[in-house]
XYZ file of N, CA and C in Angstrom:
252
model
N 45.460 -110.491 6.126
C 44.666 -109.902 5.061
C 44.691 -110.719 3.772
N 45.817 -111.340 3.434
C 45.908 -112.084 2.181
C 44.938 -113.267 2.167
N 44.840 -114.094 3.245
C 43.854 -115.174 3.215
C 42.425 -114.661 3.035
N 42.115 -113.526 3.630
C 40.768 -112.968 3.478
C 40.497 -112.614 2.018
N 41.475 -112.035 1.350
C 41.319 -111.710 -0.070
C 41.205 -112.983 -0.888
N 42.070 -113.943 -0.625
C 42.036 -115.217 -1.357
C 40.694 -115.919 -1.193
N 40.134 -115.860 0.002
C 38.847 -116.510 0.261
C 37.692 -115.834 -0.471
N 37.888 -114.606 -0.916
C 36.813 -113.857 -1.576
C 37.079 -113.589 -3.057
N 38.050 -114.295 -3.637
C 38.393 -114.034 -5.037
C 37.215 -114.245 -5.990
N 36.399 -115.246 -5.740
C 35.243 -115.462 -6.621
C 34.299 -114.267 -6.576
N 34.072 -113.723 -5.393
C 33.198 -112.553 -5.267
C 33.818 -111.336 -5.950
N 35.113 -111.177 -5.805
C 35.795 -110.045 -6.424
C 35.741 -110.172 -7.945
N 36.042 -111.353 -8.448
C 36.010 -111.575 -9.901
C 34.597 -111.447 -10.450
N 33.598 -111.738 -9.640
C 32.218 -111.728 -10.096
C 31.571 -110.360 -10.122
N 32.280 -109.333 -9.682
C 31.708 -107.988 -9.662
C 31.624 -107.443 -11.078
N 30.450 -107.033 -11.472
C 30.257 -106.472 -12.803
C 30.207 -104.954 -12.713
N 31.006 -104.286 -13.513
C 30.980 -102.830 -13.497
C 29.701 -102.286 -14.125
N 28.890 -103.178 -14.678
C 27.621 -102.771 -15.266
C 26.448 -103.191 -14.394
N 26.709 -103.484 -13.132
C 25.670 -103.966 -12.212
C 24.919 -102.767 -11.639
N 23.885 -102.356 -12.322
C 23.085 -101.209 -11.895
C 22.524 -101.434 -10.495
N 22.607 -100.425 -9.686
C 22.004 -100.479 -8.361
C 22.817 -101.185 -7.301
N 23.926 -101.807 -7.652
C 24.756 -102.463 -6.654
C 25.722 -101.445 -6.072
N 25.679 -101.339 -4.754
C 26.587 -100.399 -4.099
C 27.191 -101.053 -2.872
N 28.292 -100.492 -2.450
C 28.898 -100.865 -1.178
C 28.685 -99.671 -0.256
N 27.885 -99.870 0.778
C 27.496 -98.770 1.657
C 28.510 -98.493 2.764
N 29.488 -99.365 2.934
C 30.497 -99.154 3.963
C 31.493 -98.085 3.535
N 32.395 -97.777 4.433
C 33.438 -96.805 4.126
C 34.415 -97.401 3.114
N 34.797 -96.619 2.135
C 35.767 -97.037 1.127
C 36.795 -95.920 0.980
N 38.056 -96.294 0.930
C 39.138 -95.329 0.872
C 39.963 -95.578 -0.372
N 40.053 -94.588 -1.235
C 40.828 -94.671 -2.460
C 42.056 -93.784 -2.313
N 43.216 -94.349 -2.575
C 44.449 -93.573 -2.590
C 44.925 -93.529 -4.030
N 44.949 -92.355 -4.572
C 45.275 -92.135 -5.977
C 46.685 -91.570 -6.102
N 47.466 -92.131 -6.995
C 48.770 -91.562 -7.298
C 48.590 -90.412 -8.265
N 49.103 -89.255 -7.922
C 48.912 -88.066 -8.743
C 49.417 -88.199 -10.167
N 50.383 -89.088 -10.396
C 50.924 -89.297 -11.734
C 50.211 -90.420 -12.484
N 49.256 -91.066 -11.834
C 48.518 -92.173 -12.453
C 47.328 -91.628 -13.233
N 47.006 -92.293 -14.320
C 45.835 -91.915 -15.104
C 44.675 -92.881 -14.890
N 44.759 -93.730 -13.871
C 43.708 -94.712 -13.641
C 42.473 -94.118 -12.986
N 42.628 -93.149 -12.119
C 41.479 -92.513 -11.470
C 41.391 -91.095 -12.027
N 40.455 -90.913 -12.909
C 40.298 -89.610 -13.572
C 39.075 -88.897 -13.022
N 39.073 -87.589 -13.183
C 37.945 -86.788 -12.706
C 36.629 -87.289 -13.314
N 36.669 -87.722 -14.551
C 35.457 -88.210 -15.228
C 34.873 -89.445 -14.559
N 35.673 -90.172 -13.774
C 35.198 -91.395 -13.121
C 34.575 -91.140 -11.756
N 34.682 -89.930 -11.257
C 34.257 -89.661 -9.884
C 32.774 -89.953 -9.652
N 31.922 -89.639 -10.603
C 30.495 -89.910 -10.398
C 30.219 -91.417 -10.365
N 30.953 -92.193 -11.148
C 30.790 -93.650 -11.126
C 31.275 -94.219 -9.798
N 32.411 -93.723 -9.316
C 32.916 -94.156 -8.006
C 31.878 -93.844 -6.933
N 31.308 -92.649 -6.974
C 30.306 -92.253 -5.984
C 29.044 -93.111 -6.086
N 28.680 -93.528 -7.296
C 27.506 -94.398 -7.470
C 27.709 -95.748 -6.781
N 28.873 -96.342 -6.949
C 29.153 -97.657 -6.378
C 29.578 -97.594 -4.911
N 30.230 -96.514 -4.523
C 30.759 -96.367 -3.160
C 30.312 -95.017 -2.595
N 29.047 -94.909 -2.176
C 28.538 -93.602 -1.730
C 29.269 -93.036 -0.507
N 29.900 -93.875 0.284
C 30.627 -93.408 1.472
C 32.135 -93.502 1.245
N 32.565 -93.006 0.107
C 33.989 -93.105 -0.225
C 34.741 -91.829 0.164
N 36.031 -92.003 0.306
C 36.946 -90.893 0.470
C 38.090 -91.147 -0.495
N 38.523 -90.114 -1.190
C 39.628 -90.246 -2.124
C 40.690 -89.214 -1.774
N 41.914 -89.644 -1.766
C 43.021 -88.728 -1.548
C 44.104 -89.015 -2.579
N 44.948 -88.039 -2.804
C 45.989 -88.151 -3.824
C 47.361 -87.993 -3.191
N 48.271 -88.851 -3.596
C 49.674 -88.691 -3.226
C 50.373 -88.123 -4.455
N 50.703 -86.861 -4.368
C 51.364 -86.187 -5.500
C 52.717 -86.849 -5.770
N 53.027 -86.992 -7.028
C 54.318 -87.542 -7.412
C 54.345 -89.061 -7.511
N 53.337 -89.729 -6.965
C 53.276 -91.192 -7.050
C 52.474 -91.591 -8.285
N 52.792 -92.762 -8.810
C 52.048 -93.296 -9.943
C 50.980 -94.264 -9.472
N 50.679 -95.242 -10.297
C 49.627 -96.216 -9.984
C 49.981 -97.070 -8.769
N 51.246 -97.379 -8.579
C 51.687 -98.250 -7.486
C 52.065 -97.406 -6.262
N 51.069 -96.696 -5.701
C 51.343 -95.759 -4.607
C 52.007 -96.441 -3.417
N 51.623 -97.674 -3.135
C 52.188 -98.382 -1.977
C 53.676 -98.669 -2.162
N 54.122 -98.823 -3.397
C 55.537 -99.090 -3.664
C 56.324 -97.801 -3.869
N 55.682 -96.814 -4.459
C 56.378 -95.572 -4.788
C 56.415 -94.583 -3.626
N 55.423 -94.661 -2.753
C 55.358 -93.748 -1.599
C 54.858 -94.523 -0.376
N 55.618 -95.532 0.069
C 55.123 -96.395 1.150
C 54.849 -95.654 2.458
N 55.695 -94.726 2.835
C 55.472 -94.011 4.095
C 54.202 -93.170 4.042
N 54.005 -92.481 2.937
C 52.782 -91.683 2.780
C 51.544 -92.572 2.756
N 51.636 -93.705 2.074
C 50.507 -94.627 1.988
C 50.132 -95.152 3.364
N 51.111 -95.591 4.126
C 50.844 -96.114 5.473
C 50.268 -95.022 6.364
N 50.808 -93.816 6.290
C 50.299 -92.714 7.111
C 48.837 -92.415 6.782
N 48.496 -92.407 5.498
C 47.113 -92.158 5.097
C 46.193 -93.279 5.555
N 46.628 -94.523 5.404
C 45.823 -95.654 5.849
C 45.595 -95.619 7.361
N 46.633 -95.310 8.118
C 46.491 -95.218 9.572
C 45.495 -94.131 9.944
N 45.612 -92.979 9.302
C 44.688 -91.875 9.591
C 43.245 -92.273 9.264
N 43.047 -92.957 8.135
C 41.708 -93.402 7.750
C 41.154 -94.410 8.750
N 41.967 -95.390 9.124
C 41.500 -96.453 10.027
C 41.317 -95.962 11.463
N 42.058 -94.943 11.857
C 41.962 -94.426 13.226
C 40.834 -93.432 13.430
N 40.162 -93.040 12.398
C 39.117 -92.018 12.544
C 37.894 -92.534 13.251
């Protein structure tokens, strides 16, 4: 996975949050840490605009670094998402 991300860094850096009409139509999975303030209810409509086929779930008690703070829960959620 890391080489794939590295190979696409220019595309990732080039994404403009003001790019009207640009969407990702594939499945997108957001895992939110319940103690994090990065994903707020006010942002949900913007997330839906850019990622119309998104799913969001929350790990209660985790902060922004859900993968480090709740690794077992994160892996379980990712497996469930990918196995569907």
